[in-house]
Each structure stands twice: as C-alpha cells, then as structure tokens.
Short mmCIF file of C-alpha atoms and ligand atoms in Angstrom, two decimals:
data_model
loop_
_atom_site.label_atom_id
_atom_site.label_comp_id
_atom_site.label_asym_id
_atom_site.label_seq_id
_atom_site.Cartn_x
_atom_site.Cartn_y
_atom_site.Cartn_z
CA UNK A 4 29.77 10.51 -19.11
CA UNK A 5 32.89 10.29 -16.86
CA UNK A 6 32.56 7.90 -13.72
CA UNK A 7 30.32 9.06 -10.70
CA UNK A 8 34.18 8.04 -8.42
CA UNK A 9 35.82 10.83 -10.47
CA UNK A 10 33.36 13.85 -8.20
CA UNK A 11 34.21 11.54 -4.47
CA UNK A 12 37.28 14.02 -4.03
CA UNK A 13 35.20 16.97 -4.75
CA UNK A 14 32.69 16.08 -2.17
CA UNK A 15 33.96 17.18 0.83
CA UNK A 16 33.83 21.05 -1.08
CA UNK A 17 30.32 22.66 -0.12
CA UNK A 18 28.67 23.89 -3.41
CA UNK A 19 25.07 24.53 -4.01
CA UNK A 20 23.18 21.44 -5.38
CA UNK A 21 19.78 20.13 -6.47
CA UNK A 22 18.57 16.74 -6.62
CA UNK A 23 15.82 16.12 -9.19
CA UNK A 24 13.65 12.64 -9.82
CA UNK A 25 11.09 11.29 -12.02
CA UNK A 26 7.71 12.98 -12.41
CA UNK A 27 5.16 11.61 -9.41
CA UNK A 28 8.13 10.46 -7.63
CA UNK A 29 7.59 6.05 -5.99
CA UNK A 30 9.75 5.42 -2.70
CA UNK A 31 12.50 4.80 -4.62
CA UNK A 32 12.62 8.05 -6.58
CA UNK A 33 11.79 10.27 -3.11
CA UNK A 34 13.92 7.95 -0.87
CA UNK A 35 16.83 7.76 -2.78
CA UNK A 36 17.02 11.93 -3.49
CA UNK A 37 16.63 12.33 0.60
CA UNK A 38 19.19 10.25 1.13
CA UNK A 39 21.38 11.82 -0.88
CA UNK A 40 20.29 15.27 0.34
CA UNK A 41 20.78 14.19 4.01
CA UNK A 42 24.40 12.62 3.15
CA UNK A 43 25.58 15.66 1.32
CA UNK A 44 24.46 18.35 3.94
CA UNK A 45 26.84 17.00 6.57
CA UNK A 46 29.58 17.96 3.97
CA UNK A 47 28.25 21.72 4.25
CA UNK A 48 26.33 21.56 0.47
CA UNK A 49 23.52 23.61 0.47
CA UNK A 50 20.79 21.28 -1.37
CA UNK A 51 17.31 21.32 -2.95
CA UNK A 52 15.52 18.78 -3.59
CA UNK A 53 13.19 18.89 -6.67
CA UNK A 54 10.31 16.93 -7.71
CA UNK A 55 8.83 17.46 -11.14
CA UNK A 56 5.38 16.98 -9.71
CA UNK A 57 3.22 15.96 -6.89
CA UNK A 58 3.54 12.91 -5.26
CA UNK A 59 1.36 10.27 -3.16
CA UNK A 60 0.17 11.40 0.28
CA UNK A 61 2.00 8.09 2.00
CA UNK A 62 5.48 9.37 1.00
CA UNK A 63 5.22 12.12 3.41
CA UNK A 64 6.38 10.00 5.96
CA UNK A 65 10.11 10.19 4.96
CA UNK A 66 12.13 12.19 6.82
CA UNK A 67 13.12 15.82 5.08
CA UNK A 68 9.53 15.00 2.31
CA UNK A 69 8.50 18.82 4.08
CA UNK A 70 11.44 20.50 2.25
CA UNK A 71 10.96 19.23 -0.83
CA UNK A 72 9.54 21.33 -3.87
CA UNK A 73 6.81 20.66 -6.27
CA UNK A 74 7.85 22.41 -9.36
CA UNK A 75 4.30 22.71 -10.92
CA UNK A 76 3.24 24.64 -7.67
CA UNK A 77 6.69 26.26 -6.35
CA UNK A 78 7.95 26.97 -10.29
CA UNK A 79 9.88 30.25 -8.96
CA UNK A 80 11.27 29.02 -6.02
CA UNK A 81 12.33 25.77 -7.99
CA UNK A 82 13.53 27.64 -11.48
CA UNK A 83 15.76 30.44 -8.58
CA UNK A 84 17.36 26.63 -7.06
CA UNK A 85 18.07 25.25 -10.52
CA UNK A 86 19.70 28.57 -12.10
CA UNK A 87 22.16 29.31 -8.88
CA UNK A 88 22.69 25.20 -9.09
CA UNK A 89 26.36 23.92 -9.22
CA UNK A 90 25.92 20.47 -9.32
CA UNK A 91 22.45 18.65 -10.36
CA UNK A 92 21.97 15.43 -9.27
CA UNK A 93 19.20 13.17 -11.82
CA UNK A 94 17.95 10.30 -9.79
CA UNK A 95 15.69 6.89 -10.97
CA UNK A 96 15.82 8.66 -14.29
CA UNK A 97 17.88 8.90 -17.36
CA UNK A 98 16.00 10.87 -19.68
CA UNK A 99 14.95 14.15 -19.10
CA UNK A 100 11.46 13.93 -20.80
CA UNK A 101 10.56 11.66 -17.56
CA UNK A 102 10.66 15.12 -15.46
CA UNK A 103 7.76 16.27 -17.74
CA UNK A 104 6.92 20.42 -17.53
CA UNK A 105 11.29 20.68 -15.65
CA UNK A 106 12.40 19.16 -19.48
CA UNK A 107 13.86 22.49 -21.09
CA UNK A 108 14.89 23.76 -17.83
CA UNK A 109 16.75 20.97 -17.39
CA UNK A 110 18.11 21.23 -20.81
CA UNK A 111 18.94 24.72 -20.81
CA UNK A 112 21.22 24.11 -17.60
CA UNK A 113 24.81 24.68 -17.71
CA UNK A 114 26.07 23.21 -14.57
CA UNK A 115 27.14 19.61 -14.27
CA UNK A 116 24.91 16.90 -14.64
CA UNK A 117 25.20 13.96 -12.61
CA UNK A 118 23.54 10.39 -13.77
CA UNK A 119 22.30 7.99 -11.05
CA UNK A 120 19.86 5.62 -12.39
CA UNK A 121 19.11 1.76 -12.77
CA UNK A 122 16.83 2.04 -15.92
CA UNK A 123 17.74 0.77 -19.16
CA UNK A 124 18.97 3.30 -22.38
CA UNK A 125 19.96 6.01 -20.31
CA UNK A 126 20.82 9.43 -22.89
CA UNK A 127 24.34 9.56 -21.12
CA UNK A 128 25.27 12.70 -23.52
CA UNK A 129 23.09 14.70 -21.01
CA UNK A 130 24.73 13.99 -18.17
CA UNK A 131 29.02 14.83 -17.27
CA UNK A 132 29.51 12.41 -14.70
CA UNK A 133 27.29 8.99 -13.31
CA UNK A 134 26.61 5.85 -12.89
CA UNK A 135 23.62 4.04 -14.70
CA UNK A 136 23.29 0.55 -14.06
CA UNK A 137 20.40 -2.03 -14.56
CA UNK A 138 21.53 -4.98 -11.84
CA UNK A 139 20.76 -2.18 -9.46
CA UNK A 140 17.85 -3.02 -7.50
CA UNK A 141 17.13 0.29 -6.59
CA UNK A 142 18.29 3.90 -6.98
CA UNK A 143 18.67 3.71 -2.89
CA UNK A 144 21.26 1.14 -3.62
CA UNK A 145 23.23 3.43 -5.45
CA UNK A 146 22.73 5.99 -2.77
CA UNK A 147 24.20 3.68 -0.36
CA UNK A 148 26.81 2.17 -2.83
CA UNK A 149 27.80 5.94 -3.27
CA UNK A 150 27.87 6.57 0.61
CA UNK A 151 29.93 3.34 0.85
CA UNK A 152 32.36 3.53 -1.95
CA UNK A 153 33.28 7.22 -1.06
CA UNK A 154 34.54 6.30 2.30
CA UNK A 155 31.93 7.96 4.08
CA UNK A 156 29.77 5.24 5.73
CA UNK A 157 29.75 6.30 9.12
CA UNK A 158 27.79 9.12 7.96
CA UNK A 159 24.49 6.77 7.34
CA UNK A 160 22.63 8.23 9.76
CA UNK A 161 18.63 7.56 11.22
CA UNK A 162 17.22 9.60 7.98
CA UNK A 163 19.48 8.43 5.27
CA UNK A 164 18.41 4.46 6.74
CA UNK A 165 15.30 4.92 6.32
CA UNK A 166 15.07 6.91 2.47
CA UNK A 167 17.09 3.87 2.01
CA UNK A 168 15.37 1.02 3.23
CA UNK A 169 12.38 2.56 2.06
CA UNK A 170 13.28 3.02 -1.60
CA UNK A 171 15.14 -0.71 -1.81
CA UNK A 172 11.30 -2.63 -0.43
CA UNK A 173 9.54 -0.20 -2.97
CA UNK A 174 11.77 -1.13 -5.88
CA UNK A 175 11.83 -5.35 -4.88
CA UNK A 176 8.56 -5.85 -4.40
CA UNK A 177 9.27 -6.20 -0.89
CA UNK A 178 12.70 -8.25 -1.82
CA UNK A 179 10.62 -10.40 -4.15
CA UNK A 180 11.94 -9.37 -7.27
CA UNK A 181 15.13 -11.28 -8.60
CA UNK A 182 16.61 -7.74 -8.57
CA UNK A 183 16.80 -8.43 -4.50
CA UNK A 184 20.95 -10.03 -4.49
CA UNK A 185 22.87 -11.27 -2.44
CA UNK A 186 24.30 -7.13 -1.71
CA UNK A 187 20.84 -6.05 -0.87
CA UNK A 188 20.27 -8.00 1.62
CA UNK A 189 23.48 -6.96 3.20
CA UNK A 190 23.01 -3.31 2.57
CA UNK A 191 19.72 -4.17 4.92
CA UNK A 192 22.12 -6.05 7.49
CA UNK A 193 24.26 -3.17 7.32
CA UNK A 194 21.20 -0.81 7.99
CA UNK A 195 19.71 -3.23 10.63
CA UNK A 196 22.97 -3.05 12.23
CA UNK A 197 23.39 0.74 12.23
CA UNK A 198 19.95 0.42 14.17
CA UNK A 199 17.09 0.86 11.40
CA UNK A 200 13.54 0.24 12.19
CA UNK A 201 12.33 -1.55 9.77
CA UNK A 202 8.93 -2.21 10.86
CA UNK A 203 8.05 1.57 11.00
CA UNK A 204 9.13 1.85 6.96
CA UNK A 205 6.62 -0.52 6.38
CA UNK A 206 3.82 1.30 7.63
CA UNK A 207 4.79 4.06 6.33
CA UNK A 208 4.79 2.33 3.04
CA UNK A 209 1.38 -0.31 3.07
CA UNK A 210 -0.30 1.07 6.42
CA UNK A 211 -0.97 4.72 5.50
CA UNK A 212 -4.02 4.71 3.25
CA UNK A 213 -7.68 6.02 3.68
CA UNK A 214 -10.49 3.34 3.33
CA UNK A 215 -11.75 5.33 0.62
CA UNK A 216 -8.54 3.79 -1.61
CA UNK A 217 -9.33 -0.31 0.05
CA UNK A 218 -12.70 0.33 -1.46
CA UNK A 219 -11.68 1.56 -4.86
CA UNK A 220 -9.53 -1.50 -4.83
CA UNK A 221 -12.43 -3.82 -4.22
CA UNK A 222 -14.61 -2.63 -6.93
CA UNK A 223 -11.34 -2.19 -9.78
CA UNK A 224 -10.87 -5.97 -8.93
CA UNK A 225 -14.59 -6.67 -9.54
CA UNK A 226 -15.61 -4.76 -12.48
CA UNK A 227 -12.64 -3.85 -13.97
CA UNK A 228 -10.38 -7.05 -14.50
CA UNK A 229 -10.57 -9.01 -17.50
CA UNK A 230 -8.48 -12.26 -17.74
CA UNK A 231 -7.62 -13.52 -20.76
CA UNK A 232 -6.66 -17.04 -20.04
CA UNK A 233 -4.98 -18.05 -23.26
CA UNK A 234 -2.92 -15.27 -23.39
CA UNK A 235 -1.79 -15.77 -19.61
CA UNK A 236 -2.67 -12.09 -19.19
CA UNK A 237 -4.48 -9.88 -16.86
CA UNK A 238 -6.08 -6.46 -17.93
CA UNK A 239 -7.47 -3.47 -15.38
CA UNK A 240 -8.50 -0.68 -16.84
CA UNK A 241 -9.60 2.47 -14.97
CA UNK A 242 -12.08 5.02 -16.03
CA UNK A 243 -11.92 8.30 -14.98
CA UNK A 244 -15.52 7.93 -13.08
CA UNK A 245 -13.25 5.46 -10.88
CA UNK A 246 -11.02 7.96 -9.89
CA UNK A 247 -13.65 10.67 -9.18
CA UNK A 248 -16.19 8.24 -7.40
CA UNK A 249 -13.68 7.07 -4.74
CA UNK A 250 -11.53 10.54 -4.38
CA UNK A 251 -8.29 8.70 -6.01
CA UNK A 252 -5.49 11.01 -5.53
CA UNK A 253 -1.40 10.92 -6.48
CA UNK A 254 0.10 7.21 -4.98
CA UNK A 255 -3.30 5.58 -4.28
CA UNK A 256 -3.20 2.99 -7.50
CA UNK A 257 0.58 1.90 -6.75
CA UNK A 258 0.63 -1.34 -6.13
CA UNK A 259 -2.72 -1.97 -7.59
CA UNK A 260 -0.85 -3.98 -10.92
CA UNK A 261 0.59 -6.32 -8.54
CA UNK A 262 -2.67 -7.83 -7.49
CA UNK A 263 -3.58 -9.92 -10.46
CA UNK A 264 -0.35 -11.37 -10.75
CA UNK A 265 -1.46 -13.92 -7.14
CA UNK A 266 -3.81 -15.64 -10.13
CA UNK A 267 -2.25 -18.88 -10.99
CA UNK A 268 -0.28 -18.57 -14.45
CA UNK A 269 -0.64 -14.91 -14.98
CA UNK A 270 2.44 -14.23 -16.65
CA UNK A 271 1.75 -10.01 -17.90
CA UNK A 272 -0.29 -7.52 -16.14
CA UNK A 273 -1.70 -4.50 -17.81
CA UNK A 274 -3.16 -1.71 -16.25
CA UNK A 275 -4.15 1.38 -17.74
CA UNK A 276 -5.92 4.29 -16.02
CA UNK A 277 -7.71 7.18 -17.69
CA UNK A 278 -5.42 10.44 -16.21
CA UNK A 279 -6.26 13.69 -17.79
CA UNK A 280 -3.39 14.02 -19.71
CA UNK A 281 -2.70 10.90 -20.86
CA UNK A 282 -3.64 7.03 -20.34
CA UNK A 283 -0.96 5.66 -17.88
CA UNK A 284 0.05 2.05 -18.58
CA UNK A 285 1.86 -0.03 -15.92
CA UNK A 286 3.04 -3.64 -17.39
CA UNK A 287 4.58 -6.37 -15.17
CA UNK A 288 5.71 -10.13 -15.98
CA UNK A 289 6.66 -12.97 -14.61
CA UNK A 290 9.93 -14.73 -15.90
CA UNK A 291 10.79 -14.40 -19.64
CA UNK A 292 8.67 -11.56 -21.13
CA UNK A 293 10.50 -8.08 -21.74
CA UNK A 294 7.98 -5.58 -20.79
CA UNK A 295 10.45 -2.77 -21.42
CA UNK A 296 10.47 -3.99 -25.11
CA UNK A 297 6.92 -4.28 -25.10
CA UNK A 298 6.51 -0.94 -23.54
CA UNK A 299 8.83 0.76 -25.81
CA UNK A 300 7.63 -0.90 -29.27
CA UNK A 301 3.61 -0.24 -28.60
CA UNK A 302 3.19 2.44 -25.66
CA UNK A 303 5.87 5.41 -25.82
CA UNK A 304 7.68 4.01 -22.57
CA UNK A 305 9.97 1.82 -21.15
CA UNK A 306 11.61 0.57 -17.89
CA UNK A 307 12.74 -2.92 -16.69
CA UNK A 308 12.40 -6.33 -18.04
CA UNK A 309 9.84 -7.11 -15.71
CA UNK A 310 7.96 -3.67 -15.26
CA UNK A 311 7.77 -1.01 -17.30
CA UNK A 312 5.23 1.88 -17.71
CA UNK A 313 4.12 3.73 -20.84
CA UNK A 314 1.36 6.09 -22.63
CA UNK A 315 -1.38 6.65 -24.88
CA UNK A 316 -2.99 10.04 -25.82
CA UNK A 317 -6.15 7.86 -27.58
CA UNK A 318 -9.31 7.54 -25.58
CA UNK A 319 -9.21 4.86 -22.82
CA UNK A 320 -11.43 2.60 -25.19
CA UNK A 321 -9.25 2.75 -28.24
CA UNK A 322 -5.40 1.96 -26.07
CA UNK A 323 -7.65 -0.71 -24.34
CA UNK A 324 -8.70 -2.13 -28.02
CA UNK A 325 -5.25 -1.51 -29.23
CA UNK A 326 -3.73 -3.81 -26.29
CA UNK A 327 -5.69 -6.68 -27.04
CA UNK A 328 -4.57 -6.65 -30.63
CA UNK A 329 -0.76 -6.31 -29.70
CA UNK A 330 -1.27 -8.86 -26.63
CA UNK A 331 -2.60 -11.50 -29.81
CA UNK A 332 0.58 -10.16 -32.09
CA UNK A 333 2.81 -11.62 -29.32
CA UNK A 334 0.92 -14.63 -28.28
CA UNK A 335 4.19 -16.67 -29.01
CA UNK A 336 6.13 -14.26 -26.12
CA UNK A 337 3.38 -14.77 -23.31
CA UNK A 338 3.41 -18.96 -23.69
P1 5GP B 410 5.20 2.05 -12.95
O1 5GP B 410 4.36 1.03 -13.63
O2 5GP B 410 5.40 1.71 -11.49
O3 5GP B 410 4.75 3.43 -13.19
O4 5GP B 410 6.64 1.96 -13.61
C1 5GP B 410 7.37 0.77 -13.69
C2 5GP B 410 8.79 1.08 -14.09
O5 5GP B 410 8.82 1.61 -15.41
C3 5GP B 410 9.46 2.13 -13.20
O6 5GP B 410 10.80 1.78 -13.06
C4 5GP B 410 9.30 3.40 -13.98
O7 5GP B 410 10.33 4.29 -13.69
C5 5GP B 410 9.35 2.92 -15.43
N1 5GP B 410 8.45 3.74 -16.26
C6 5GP B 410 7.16 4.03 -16.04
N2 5GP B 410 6.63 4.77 -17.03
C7 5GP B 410 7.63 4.97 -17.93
C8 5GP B 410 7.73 5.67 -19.18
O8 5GP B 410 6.78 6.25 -19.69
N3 5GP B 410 8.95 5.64 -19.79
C9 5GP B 410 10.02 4.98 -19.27
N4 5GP B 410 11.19 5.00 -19.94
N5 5GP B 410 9.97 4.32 -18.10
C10 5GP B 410 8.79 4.30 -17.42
MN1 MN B 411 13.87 2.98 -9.08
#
C-alpha cells in the first residue's frame, strides 16, 4: 500500500469516485465519508457515497445523509456507481468482510483502492494507496488531516465541519477517551474558529431519539444487567422480544454499552443483542484490558484496545453461557 500523500497531486483531476464505510455506518463512519465527499466535489469529482447497509435514524441530520445509498435497497444504482468507479475510497474499515453483502463486489473491483482507517490489522494487500493508523482518534481526523496536509484547508467548509466534528465526539466518547490528544482538540479549535456550531452536532447526536428508545433503556438496565462483581464486569444481554416490544430500530442501542461502565470498578462491558442474523457483541474497558484481543480470540471480531465488537451465530443463551466461561478463563486480565 503506497502512501495516501502519493494521490494529493492527483486530486485536483476530477474522476468519478465512491466512498464506502462499514456496515450500519456510527458518526464516525457516515461523518467522515461526507466529509470527504463534500471536500472532493469542490475539485469537480463526481462522488457516491456508499453504505453497505442501513443506518440509525439520528444520522440523518448530517448534511449530504439524503444522497447517500443503501446498497441492500439501491443494489443497482450502487453496483452501476462501483463498476464506472475510478477511485474507491474505504473508510473506518480495513477489511472488506466489515461491508457485509458489498464483500465480492468490492473484491472483484479493479480500480484503485484507497485505505483510510484507524482500526488495528488492516489487510493492506487490498488496498493501492492509504493511510491506516491506530493513534487516530477518529476516521474524521484523517479526513481533516487529509484536507490539511494536502494544502487545501480553506476548503473546510459549514458541511465538511460538521461530518467532522460529528464523527471525532462519536469516536471519543465525547473527548473522553485517551484517543482525544492534544491534535484533536485543536482540529476542534480549528473548526470552532472556521465558525462550527458545536452545540447543534450534539443534538443531532444525543437529542434526536423517540421516547420509545428512553424506555427500552430503562427496562434493559433493569432486567437485563447482570454484574458480576468479582470479575469487575458488566453483562446486558438483549432478547429479540426487547427489540420488538419497544420498536428498536438501526442506531437506537448505540451508546447503550457505555452505561454500565458509571458503576464504580467496572472495568469490561459486554453487551450482546439477539439480531436476526447474528448475536452482536459490543465490549468496552477501562485501562489495561485488550478488548480487541478478547474480541478476536473468542467472538469473530475485533477493533480497539478499549472497544471492540464481535459475533456469534449460537443462540443468545449459549454466546451468553459461553461469555461467562471465557470472562472466568481471564479472571487474571480483568483484576
Ligand atoms: P461497536 O461496539 O460500537 O459496534 O464497535 C466498537 C468498535 O469495534 C468499532 O470501532 C467497530 O468498528 C469495531 N468493531 C465492531 N464489530 C466488529 C467486528 O465484528 N470486527 C471488527 N474487526 N471490528 C469490529
Ligand atoms: Mn471510527
């Protein structure tokens, strides 16, 4: 994979592009590939973004989410994109199993492949030029870092700011996360200074929900958390009736692991939720547990040190049973 600097001279040369992101595309994922889409089209580039899949209802909010295509539901219009393609961009992903049903599309592809990503073991031999890089905070970092380094930052405009901003609070934990440094907190000085309004990406973000979702979050926290004190771990896992009962579409359980982590001590969260295809697992950690290792070694996935996601195709009951055994295998780790 030859450096992402080596394409800054070809920029300025319109070409037809698509921008592609992991399946059920977070802020970061969706705010980094319309930032890049609304940087590039100033250059002439006729672009298209592509999401594997749906996404959660509050994304809509970012500017340019309208134009956007769902390649379960627009699978012509998306497959006509990717064939005429010149250049395809791979955002906050580095394998191309993440983009699910897209996977041997995406393989059969002979244009060039571009890398940006901040995930760990990225397959580089897919991809001709990139960056991939795990101090990243974000994939809207890299956007920005991109927009930056290539001498073009007085194209940042209203729209890129706010993909950007949007993608950098989703990916920190709201700057919580020790992958908020020193730079990112510029980059948002920067933004501020170029006029960004903040406050407005935050409701977007945590102020765009139906009640239906507060509820579902009050009765997951009562019946469906198990502590396991000696183990400094919390546990939610989400039946299927859950999601039916209370309506749960695409985007409403993100954020949900985070809440069990305000209990004193918890050091890993594990939550699991019965989705038709699969059981979803979403593991976070506190300080000096890999949950990317864990992730990897017991539940088909991967990520960052201190959140990772994974699978099971066993019935919610037996990955549940089969997490309790592995949390006791690495009682030593969660001390
Ligand atoms: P989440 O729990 O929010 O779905 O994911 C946490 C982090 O792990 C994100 O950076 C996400 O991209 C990554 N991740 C989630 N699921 C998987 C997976 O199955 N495989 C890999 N490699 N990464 C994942
Ligand atoms: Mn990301």
């Amino acid at each position: 994979m030859k450096p992402l600097q080596d394409l800054f001279s070809q920029l300025s040369q319109p070409r037809k592009v698509v921008i592609t992101t992991h399946q059920k595309p977070d802020a970061d994922a969706m705010g980094s590939s319309l930032a890049l889409r609304h940087f590039l089209v100033q250059f002439g580039h006729t672009v298209t973004v592509i999401s594997p899949t749906n996404w959660a209802g509050w994304v809509n909010w970012m500017p340019g989410t309208k134009e956007v295509l769902d390649y379960e539901k627009d699978k012509l219009k998306a497959e006509a994109a990717l064939d005429t393609a010149e250049w395809l961009f791979c955002l906050d992903f580095n394998i191309f199993h993440r983009t699910k049903t897209m996977t041997e599309k995406l393989k059969q592809l002979t244009c060039t492949r571009i890398l940006i990503d901040h995930h760990q073991e990225p397959d580089t031999d897919s991809f001709e030029y990139g960056v991939s890089n795990t101090a990243k905070s974000s994939t809207c970092e890299m956007i920005y870092d991109l927009i930056v380094d290539s001498g073009n930052a007085d194209k940042i405009n209203e729209e890129i700011g706010e993909c950007i901003y949007a993608g950098v609070v989703g990916d920190t934990g709201s700057f919580r996360f020790s992958s908020a440094h020193a730079g990112v907190h510029n980059l948002v000085a920067d933004l501020k200074a170029r006029g960004l309004n903040h406050g407005k990406i935050h409701e977007g973000l945590f102020d765009n929900f139906l009640e239906n979702r507060l509820r579902f979050i009050g009765h997951v926290l009562l019946h469906r958390m198990e502590i396991f004190y000696e183990f400094n771990t919390a546990l939610i896992a989400i039946p299927k009736s859950d999601l039916l009962k209370y309506h749960i579409k695409t985007g409403d359980t993100e954020g949900l692991v985070n809440y069990p982590q305000s209990i004193q001590g918890i050091k890993l969260v594990a939550l699991v939720i019965d989705r038709d295809e699969e059981r979803k697992w979403s593991f976070r950690s506190k300080g000096e547990f890999d949950c990317n290792t864990f992730a990897r070694n017991y539940f088909e996935g991967g990520g960052h040190y201190n959140a990772a996601g994974g699978r099971s195709s066993e019935s919610l009951e037996k990955t549940v049973e089969r997490f309790k055994q592995v949390m006791k295998e690495n009682e030593k780790l969660l001390q």
